[in-house]
């Protein structure tokens, strides 16, 4: 029986997030012969203009719900819009990015559908009529492989950013855009104001390079060298819980079991001891570089490369060297 995959794309600041394209690829890896892959865009004015980009990455059609009431994410409003799309598309699978919004909206949709859900998926393999989903457990210490017991039932899946590579875009691909009216619900909560606190212009969860600081930065001012290095490399700045608890930076920058989980290509840990809580959020990084004065720091056990030294001496040297190399 043919299945319809519906990928819930996510935009920020008028641009699609990279994880939207990765979720499209995840749907493609899950699909069998005859299955259809569609996308849905929910947002304020200008949302429909992003449909062409989703087409380039493989969406066969794009359902768009555009309304001024959807400018900011509200779970009740977005769920109402998504249910309106689902009534038309009749999907057999919903794929989301494992982002703050995706983690919030996916279980709401699963509950409405009475569907099974798999969260934080990092790999997908199809064999015959079956699809196997891989996801981490116990703060990354183990992985499990799961399948849906009813292949013809409805699936709800969230995809961890930076794990399933998006396919190469093809600008020649076209997709029909289907307008869906926003069925204004009776909201129990209304968004009055959105106060944004970010770690920089690059989304921390999707950054290819992350430079993080721990208690070893010693102050808020101590993050300046890290910010300079991240700027030269085109990366984002993160932090350990210890640095956040000490008031050196905002909690929006926290990486770890109770913060963000990141899987960049390069992770540079500066003045971070390597507590288990922090490792849970970054141990799956492709390459880990640790800079610490303590040669016995636990972070060196997971690092691919280690530098024993004062970060305030090492980081500026690295910044200048990379600046020369990347001219």
mmCIF file of C-alpha atoms in Angstrom:
data_model
loop_
_atom_site.group_PDB
_atom_site.id
_atom_site.type_symbol
_atom_site.label_atom_id
_atom_site.label_comp_id
_atom_site.label_asym_id
_atom_site.label_seq_id
_atom_site.Cartn_x
_atom_site.Cartn_y
_atom_site.Cartn_z
ATOM 1 C CA UNK A 1 0.000 0.000 0.000
ATOM 2 C CA UNK A 2 1.436 3.354 -1.082
ATOM 3 C CA UNK A 3 2.293 5.728 1.728
ATOM 4 C CA UNK A 4 2.262 9.523 1.751
ATOM 5 C CA UNK A 5 5.097 11.164 3.665
ATOM 6 C CA UNK A 6 4.479 14.697 4.905
ATOM 7 C CA UNK A 7 7.567 16.646 5.990
ATOM 8 C CA UNK A 8 6.858 19.576 8.287
ATOM 9 C CA UNK A 9 9.370 22.224 7.194
ATOM 10 C CA UNK A 10 10.562 24.862 9.625
ATOM 11 C CA UNK A 11 11.622 28.408 8.838
ATOM 12 C CA UNK A 12 13.388 31.019 10.912
ATOM 13 C CA UNK A 13 13.867 34.642 9.943
ATOM 14 C CA UNK A 14 12.332 34.038 6.519
ATOM 15 C CA UNK A 15 14.728 31.166 5.715
ATOM 16 C CA UNK A 16 14.230 27.433 5.821
ATOM 17 C CA UNK A 17 16.263 25.636 8.454
ATOM 18 C CA UNK A 18 18.742 23.059 7.194
ATOM 19 C CA UNK A 19 17.011 20.317 9.177
ATOM 20 C CA UNK A 20 13.953 20.737 6.919
ATOM 21 C CA UNK A 21 16.002 19.471 3.974
ATOM 22 C CA UNK A 22 17.460 16.692 6.134
ATOM 23 C CA UNK A 23 13.933 15.626 7.108
ATOM 24 C CA UNK A 24 13.024 15.503 3.413
ATOM 25 C CA UNK A 25 15.991 13.213 2.828
ATOM 26 C CA UNK A 26 14.908 11.072 5.765
ATOM 27 C CA UNK A 27 11.490 10.669 4.161
ATOM 28 C CA UNK A 28 13.139 9.717 0.869
ATOM 29 C CA UNK A 29 15.232 7.062 2.615
ATOM 30 C CA UNK A 30 12.073 5.689 4.240
ATOM 31 C CA UNK A 31 9.915 5.682 1.117
ATOM 32 C CA UNK A 32 9.290 2.708 -1.111
ATOM 33 C CA UNK A 33 8.156 2.454 -4.714
ATOM 34 C CA UNK A 34 4.973 4.396 -5.301
ATOM 35 C CA UNK A 35 5.215 6.401 -2.079
ATOM 36 C CA UNK A 36 4.751 10.181 -2.276
ATOM 37 C CA UNK A 37 6.750 12.851 -0.461
ATOM 38 C CA UNK A 38 5.139 16.195 0.268
ATOM 39 C CA UNK A 39 6.037 19.114 2.511
ATOM 40 C CA UNK A 40 4.070 21.576 4.579
ATOM 41 C CA UNK A 41 4.909 25.213 5.338
ATOM 42 C CA UNK A 42 3.215 26.969 8.226
ATOM 43 C CA UNK A 43 3.924 30.599 8.990
ATOM 44 C CA UNK A 44 3.221 34.266 8.454
ATOM 45 C CA UNK A 45 3.400 36.421 5.341
ATOM 46 C CA UNK A 46 5.942 35.297 2.756
ATOM 47 C CA UNK A 47 5.852 31.663 3.824
ATOM 48 C CA UNK A 48 4.700 30.371 0.432
ATOM 49 C CA UNK A 49 7.744 31.928 -1.234
ATOM 50 C CA UNK A 50 9.875 29.172 0.328
ATOM 51 C CA UNK A 51 8.069 26.386 -1.532
ATOM 52 C CA UNK A 52 10.461 26.432 -4.502
ATOM 53 C CA UNK A 53 13.406 25.614 -2.267
ATOM 54 C CA UNK A 54 11.593 22.586 -0.845
ATOM 55 C CA UNK A 55 10.860 21.453 -4.401
ATOM 56 C CA UNK A 56 14.571 21.631 -5.231
ATOM 57 C CA UNK A 57 15.247 19.226 -2.380
ATOM 58 C CA UNK A 58 12.653 16.714 -3.512
ATOM 59 C CA UNK A 59 9.190 17.738 -2.301
ATOM 60 C CA UNK A 60 6.607 16.690 -4.890
ATOM 61 C CA UNK A 61 4.078 19.222 -3.639
ATOM 62 C CA UNK A 62 3.997 21.803 -0.859
ATOM 63 C CA UNK A 63 0.997 22.552 1.330
ATOM 64 C CA UNK A 64 1.125 26.134 2.601
ATOM 65 C CA UNK A 65 -0.790 27.662 5.496
ATOM 66 C CA UNK A 66 0.000 31.380 5.541
ATOM 67 C CA UNK A 67 -1.587 33.723 8.061
ATOM 68 C CA UNK A 68 -0.489 36.668 10.191
ATOM 69 C CA UNK A 69 -1.583 34.690 13.261
ATOM 70 C CA UNK A 70 1.207 32.200 12.480
ATOM 71 C CA UNK A 71 4.115 34.683 12.501
ATOM 72 C CA UNK A 72 5.373 33.235 15.796
ATOM 73 C CA UNK A 73 5.252 29.597 16.822
ATOM 74 C CA UNK A 74 2.271 28.718 18.993
ATOM 75 C CA UNK A 75 1.634 24.983 19.522
ATOM 76 C CA UNK A 76 -2.155 25.285 19.431
ATOM 77 C CA UNK A 77 -2.167 27.478 16.326
ATOM 78 C CA UNK A 78 0.400 25.367 14.464
ATOM 79 C CA UNK A 79 -1.355 22.132 15.396
ATOM 80 C CA UNK A 80 -4.640 23.531 14.065
ATOM 81 C CA UNK A 81 -2.908 24.462 10.783
ATOM 82 C CA UNK A 82 -1.199 21.069 10.543
ATOM 83 C CA UNK A 83 -4.449 19.206 11.140
ATOM 84 C CA UNK A 84 -6.050 21.194 8.305
ATOM 85 C CA UNK A 85 -3.227 20.106 5.984
ATOM 86 C CA UNK A 86 -3.485 16.506 7.137
ATOM 87 C CA UNK A 87 -7.197 16.477 6.345
ATOM 88 C CA UNK A 88 -6.278 17.190 2.726
ATOM 89 C CA UNK A 89 -2.997 15.309 2.362
ATOM 90 C CA UNK A 90 -4.027 12.242 4.407
ATOM 91 C CA UNK A 91 -0.399 11.364 5.248
ATOM 92 C CA UNK A 92 0.755 7.968 6.433
ATOM 93 C CA UNK A 93 3.890 9.491 7.983
ATOM 94 C CA UNK A 94 4.845 12.850 9.492
ATOM 95 C CA UNK A 95 8.507 13.874 9.661
ATOM 96 C CA UNK A 96 9.770 16.806 11.763
ATOM 97 C CA UNK A 97 13.152 18.217 12.674
ATOM 98 C CA UNK A 98 14.151 17.402 16.256
ATOM 99 C CA UNK A 99 14.129 21.089 17.154
ATOM 100 C CA UNK A 100 12.358 22.937 19.964
ATOM 101 C CA UNK A 101 9.259 23.354 17.770
ATOM 102 C CA UNK A 102 9.473 19.823 16.341
ATOM 103 C CA UNK A 103 9.809 18.244 19.785
ATOM 104 C CA UNK A 104 6.718 20.191 20.848
ATOM 105 C CA UNK A 105 4.503 19.697 17.800
ATOM 106 C CA UNK A 106 5.281 16.069 16.898
ATOM 107 C CA UNK A 107 3.803 14.463 20.056
ATOM 108 C CA UNK A 108 0.722 16.680 19.783
ATOM 109 C CA UNK A 109 0.169 15.424 16.239
ATOM 110 C CA UNK A 110 0.888 11.810 17.266
ATOM 111 C CA UNK A 111 -1.658 12.037 20.089
ATOM 112 C CA UNK A 112 -4.310 13.433 17.732
ATOM 113 C CA UNK A 113 -3.639 10.617 15.256
ATOM 114 C CA UNK A 114 -3.235 7.873 17.826
ATOM 115 C CA UNK A 115 0.057 7.165 16.065
ATOM 116 C CA UNK A 116 3.402 5.795 17.190
ATOM 117 C CA UNK A 117 6.311 8.200 17.449
ATOM 118 C CA UNK A 118 10.083 7.853 17.207
ATOM 119 C CA UNK A 119 12.147 10.843 18.337
ATOM 120 C CA UNK A 120 15.722 12.004 17.719
ATOM 121 C CA UNK A 121 16.399 9.649 14.809
ATOM 122 C CA UNK A 122 19.975 9.736 13.507
ATOM 123 C CA UNK A 123 19.907 7.114 10.720
ATOM 124 C CA UNK A 124 17.362 5.329 8.528
ATOM 125 C CA UNK A 125 17.698 2.142 6.501
ATOM 126 C CA UNK A 126 15.058 0.538 4.292
ATOM 127 C CA UNK A 127 15.123 -3.179 3.558
ATOM 128 C CA UNK A 128 12.304 -4.553 1.451
ATOM 129 C CA UNK A 129 9.060 -3.359 2.982
ATOM 130 C CA UNK A 130 10.623 -2.587 6.358
ATOM 131 C CA UNK A 131 12.285 0.573 7.632
ATOM 132 C CA UNK A 132 14.730 0.603 10.532
ATOM 133 C CA UNK A 133 15.259 3.772 12.541
ATOM 134 C CA UNK A 134 18.375 4.333 14.662
ATOM 135 C CA UNK A 135 18.333 6.637 17.684
ATOM 136 C CA UNK A 136 20.637 7.243 20.687
ATOM 137 C CA UNK A 137 19.862 6.152 24.234
ATOM 138 C CA UNK A 138 21.224 6.930 27.699
ATOM 139 C CA UNK A 139 22.804 10.233 26.733
ATOM 140 C CA UNK A 140 24.502 8.703 23.694
ATOM 141 C CA UNK A 141 26.063 5.757 25.513
ATOM 142 C CA UNK A 142 24.018 3.300 23.443
ATOM 143 C CA UNK A 143 21.875 3.241 20.311
ATOM 144 C CA UNK A 144 18.717 1.349 19.516
ATOM 145 C CA UNK A 145 17.140 0.294 16.244
ATOM 146 C CA UNK A 146 13.372 0.417 16.019
ATOM 147 C CA UNK A 147 10.678 -0.307 13.475
ATOM 148 C CA UNK A 148 6.973 0.491 13.413
ATOM 149 C CA UNK A 149 4.993 -2.686 14.063
ATOM 150 C CA UNK A 150 2.277 -1.619 11.622
ATOM 151 C CA UNK A 151 3.951 -0.570 8.358
ATOM 152 C CA UNK A 152 0.588 0.607 7.017
ATOM 153 C CA UNK A 153 -0.180 2.670 10.115
ATOM 154 C CA UNK A 154 0.718 6.314 10.670
ATOM 155 C CA UNK A 155 4.276 7.168 11.718
ATOM 156 C CA UNK A 156 5.521 10.274 13.475
ATOM 157 C CA UNK A 157 9.308 10.801 13.375
ATOM 158 C CA UNK A 158 11.674 13.594 14.427
ATOM 159 C CA UNK A 159 15.141 13.871 12.866
ATOM 160 C CA UNK A 160 18.221 15.037 14.773
ATOM 161 C CA UNK A 161 19.946 17.902 12.889
ATOM 162 C CA UNK A 162 23.320 17.287 11.213
ATOM 163 C CA UNK A 163 22.996 13.501 11.043
ATOM 164 C CA UNK A 164 21.150 12.654 7.819
ATOM 165 C CA UNK A 165 22.714 14.567 4.940
ATOM 166 C CA UNK A 166 20.276 16.394 2.663
ATOM 167 C CA UNK A 167 20.362 15.423 -0.995
ATOM 168 C CA UNK A 168 21.870 17.788 -3.520
ATOM 169 C CA UNK A 169 19.293 20.410 -4.585
ATOM 170 C CA UNK A 170 18.105 20.552 -8.179
ATOM 171 C CA UNK A 171 16.685 23.938 -9.154
ATOM 172 C CA UNK A 172 14.892 22.402 -12.125
ATOM 173 C CA UNK A 173 12.523 20.441 -9.886
ATOM 174 C CA UNK A 174 9.029 21.849 -9.623
ATOM 175 C CA UNK A 175 6.313 21.311 -7.037
ATOM 176 C CA UNK A 176 2.699 22.354 -6.946
ATOM 177 C CA UNK A 177 1.808 24.720 -4.096
ATOM 178 C CA UNK A 178 -1.492 23.932 -2.407
ATOM 179 C CA UNK A 179 -3.008 26.726 -0.314
ATOM 180 C CA UNK A 180 -4.763 25.578 2.842
ATOM 181 C CA UNK A 181 -6.945 28.004 4.789
ATOM 182 C CA UNK A 182 -5.985 28.559 8.399
ATOM 183 C CA UNK A 183 -8.866 27.322 10.577
ATOM 184 C CA UNK A 184 -8.592 29.906 13.351
ATOM 185 C CA UNK A 185 -8.878 27.933 16.601
ATOM 186 C CA UNK A 186 -9.950 29.130 20.018
ATOM 187 C CA UNK A 187 -6.547 29.587 21.628
ATOM 188 C CA UNK A 188 -5.887 29.109 25.324
ATOM 189 C CA UNK A 189 -2.562 30.940 24.979
ATOM 190 C CA UNK A 190 -1.578 33.910 22.843
ATOM 191 C CA UNK A 191 1.967 35.010 21.927
ATOM 192 C CA UNK A 192 2.350 38.679 22.837
ATOM 193 C CA UNK A 193 6.085 39.067 22.407
ATOM 194 C CA UNK A 194 9.044 36.929 21.400
ATOM 195 C CA UNK A 195 12.340 37.693 23.126
ATOM 196 C CA UNK A 196 15.201 36.031 21.310
ATOM 197 C CA UNK A 197 18.447 35.023 22.946
ATOM 198 C CA UNK A 198 20.865 33.322 20.582
ATOM 199 C CA UNK A 199 24.465 32.193 20.559
ATOM 200 C CA UNK A 200 25.114 34.102 17.337
ATOM 201 C CA UNK A 201 23.944 34.379 13.757
ATOM 202 C CA UNK A 202 24.420 30.641 13.164
ATOM 203 C CA UNK A 203 21.992 28.201 14.758
ATOM 204 C CA UNK A 204 23.917 26.231 17.380
ATOM 205 C CA UNK A 205 22.080 22.958 16.722
ATOM 206 C CA UNK A 206 22.833 23.097 12.981
ATOM 207 C CA UNK A 207 26.331 24.616 13.019
ATOM 208 C CA UNK A 208 29.077 22.686 11.238
ATOM 209 C CA UNK A 209 31.698 24.068 13.627
ATOM 210 C CA UNK A 210 31.100 24.765 17.322
ATOM 211 C CA UNK A 211 33.525 26.469 19.708
ATOM 212 C CA UNK A 212 32.488 25.932 23.322
ATOM 213 C CA UNK A 213 33.676 27.312 26.626
ATOM 214 C CA UNK A 214 33.473 25.963 30.143
ATOM 215 C CA UNK A 215 34.339 27.234 33.604
ATOM 216 C CA UNK A 216 37.891 27.656 32.338
ATOM 217 C CA UNK A 217 36.904 30.846 30.494
ATOM 218 C CA UNK A 218 36.622 32.402 33.989
ATOM 219 C CA UNK A 219 34.232 35.227 33.018
ATOM 220 C CA UNK A 220 31.839 36.544 30.379
ATOM 221 C CA UNK A 221 34.785 38.438 28.922
ATOM 222 C CA UNK A 222 36.587 35.098 28.597
ATOM 223 C CA UNK A 223 34.221 34.126 25.776
ATOM 224 C CA UNK A 224 35.598 36.893 23.518
ATOM 225 C CA UNK A 225 38.522 34.815 22.161
ATOM 226 C CA UNK A 226 36.112 31.937 21.496
ATOM 227 C CA UNK A 227 33.742 34.243 19.637
ATOM 228 C CA UNK A 228 36.610 35.495 17.489
ATOM 229 C CA UNK A 229 37.680 31.954 16.622
ATOM 230 C CA UNK A 230 34.101 30.964 15.798
ATOM 231 C CA UNK A 231 33.714 34.035 13.576
ATOM 232 C CA UNK A 232 36.863 33.181 11.613
ATOM 233 C CA UNK A 233 35.723 29.560 11.153
ATOM 234 C CA UNK A 234 32.102 30.435 10.365
ATOM 235 C CA UNK A 235 30.913 28.547 13.427
ATOM 236 C CA UNK A 236 28.747 29.026 16.498
ATOM 237 C CA UNK A 237 29.651 29.482 20.150
ATOM 238 C CA UNK A 238 28.377 27.108 22.818
ATOM 239 C CA UNK A 239 28.978 26.551 26.515
ATOM 240 C CA UNK A 240 28.977 23.957 29.235
ATOM 241 C CA UNK A 241 26.406 24.030 32.014
ATOM 242 C CA UNK A 242 29.149 25.114 34.403
ATOM 243 C CA UNK A 243 29.798 28.267 32.381
ATOM 244 C CA UNK A 244 26.068 29.028 32.208
ATOM 245 C CA UNK A 245 25.542 28.403 35.937
ATOM 246 C CA UNK A 246 28.465 30.720 36.705
ATOM 247 C CA UNK A 247 26.721 33.509 34.767
ATOM 248 C CA UNK A 248 29.361 33.744 32.045
ATOM 249 C CA UNK A 249 26.778 33.328 29.257
ATOM 250 C CA UNK A 250 23.114 32.764 28.487
ATOM 251 C CA UNK A 251 21.533 29.337 28.951
ATOM 252 C CA UNK A 252 20.579 29.456 25.262
ATOM 253 C CA UNK A 253 24.221 28.509 24.622
ATOM 254 C CA UNK A 254 24.226 25.453 26.886
ATOM 255 C CA UNK A 255 25.245 22.137 25.357
ATOM 256 C CA UNK A 256 24.620 18.926 27.253
ATOM 257 C CA UNK A 257 22.021 16.558 28.594
ATOM 258 C CA UNK A 258 19.868 19.419 29.881
ATOM 259 C CA UNK A 259 20.810 21.766 27.042
ATOM 260 C CA UNK A 260 21.206 21.409 23.297
ATOM 261 C CA UNK A 261 22.519 18.299 21.560
ATOM 262 C CA UNK A 262 24.926 19.140 18.744
ATOM 263 C CA UNK A 263 26.662 17.003 16.134
ATOM 264 C CA UNK A 264 28.959 19.384 14.246
ATOM 265 C CA UNK A 265 31.773 18.319 11.982
ATOM 266 C CA UNK A 266 34.255 20.011 14.341
ATOM 267 C CA UNK A 267 33.743 20.635 18.053
ATOM 268 C CA UNK A 268 36.359 22.705 19.892
ATOM 269 C CA UNK A 269 36.067 22.432 23.679
ATOM 270 C CA UNK A 270 37.905 25.222 25.511
ATOM 271 C CA UNK A 271 38.329 25.029 29.259
ATOM 272 C CA UNK A 272 35.732 22.263 29.540
ATOM 273 C CA UNK A 273 36.567 19.412 31.911
ATOM 274 C CA UNK A 274 34.301 16.878 30.184
ATOM 275 C CA UNK A 275 31.565 16.034 32.689
ATOM 276 C CA UNK A 276 29.181 13.273 31.595
ATOM 277 C CA UNK A 277 26.333 15.775 31.384
ATOM 278 C CA UNK A 278 28.246 17.823 28.802
ATOM 279 C CA UNK A 279 29.514 14.816 26.841
ATOM 280 C CA UNK A 280 25.896 13.730 26.334
ATOM 281 C CA UNK A 281 25.359 16.808 24.188
ATOM 282 C CA UNK A 282 28.445 16.701 21.964
ATOM 283 C CA UNK A 283 30.136 13.278 22.001
ATOM 284 C CA UNK A 284 28.690 12.423 18.571
ATOM 285 C CA UNK A 285 30.608 15.282 16.919
ATOM 286 C CA UNK A 286 32.693 14.146 13.928
ATOM 287 C CA UNK A 287 35.979 15.592 15.234
ATOM 288 C CA UNK A 288 36.520 16.771 18.818
ATOM 289 C CA UNK A 289 39.378 19.105 19.723
ATOM 290 C CA UNK A 290 40.007 19.761 23.420
ATOM 291 C CA UNK A 291 42.009 22.629 24.928
ATOM 292 C CA UNK A 292 42.610 22.367 28.668
ATOM 293 C CA UNK A 293 45.395 23.118 31.165
ATOM 294 C CA UNK A 294 44.679 19.853 33.001
ATOM 295 C CA UNK A 295 46.240 16.953 31.107
ATOM 296 C CA UNK A 296 44.041 14.543 33.127
ATOM 297 C CA UNK A 297 40.744 16.233 32.218
ATOM 298 C CA UNK A 298 38.090 13.660 31.136
ATOM 299 C CA UNK A 299 37.441 15.606 27.914
ATOM 300 C CA UNK A 300 40.721 14.246 26.504
ATOM 301 C CA UNK A 301 39.299 10.703 26.647
ATOM 302 C CA UNK A 302 36.737 11.527 23.953
ATOM 303 C CA UNK A 303 38.844 14.051 22.019
ATOM 304 C CA UNK A 304 40.384 13.220 18.653
ATOM 305 C CA UNK A 305 42.981 15.942 19.205
ATOM 306 C CA UNK A 306 44.062 17.479 22.485
ATOM 307 C CA UNK A 307 46.067 20.582 23.367
ATOM 308 C CA UNK A 308 47.322 20.871 26.938
ATOM 309 C CA UNK A 309 47.664 24.572 27.565
ATOM 310 C CA UNK A 310 46.040 27.836 28.610
ATOM 311 C CA UNK A 311 43.083 28.542 26.337
ATOM 312 C CA UNK A 312 43.831 32.284 26.509
ATOM 313 C CA UNK A 313 47.173 31.580 24.858
ATOM 314 C CA UNK A 314 46.145 28.744 22.539
ATOM 315 C CA UNK A 315 42.856 30.088 21.146
ATOM 316 C CA UNK A 316 44.260 33.443 19.862
ATOM 317 C CA UNK A 317 47.107 31.555 18.188
ATOM 318 C CA UNK A 318 44.636 29.214 16.476
ATOM 319 C CA UNK A 319 42.469 32.175 15.449
ATOM 320 C CA UNK A 320 45.369 33.965 13.796
ATOM 321 C CA UNK A 321 46.594 30.795 12.081
ATOM 322 C CA UNK A 322 43.131 30.016 10.681
ATOM 323 C CA UNK A 323 42.693 33.634 9.632
ATOM 324 C CA UNK A 324 45.857 33.381 7.540
ATOM 325 C CA UNK A 325 44.905 29.983 6.088
ATOM 326 C CA UNK A 326 41.378 31.023 5.164
ATOM 327 C CA UNK A 327 42.290 34.320 3.482
#
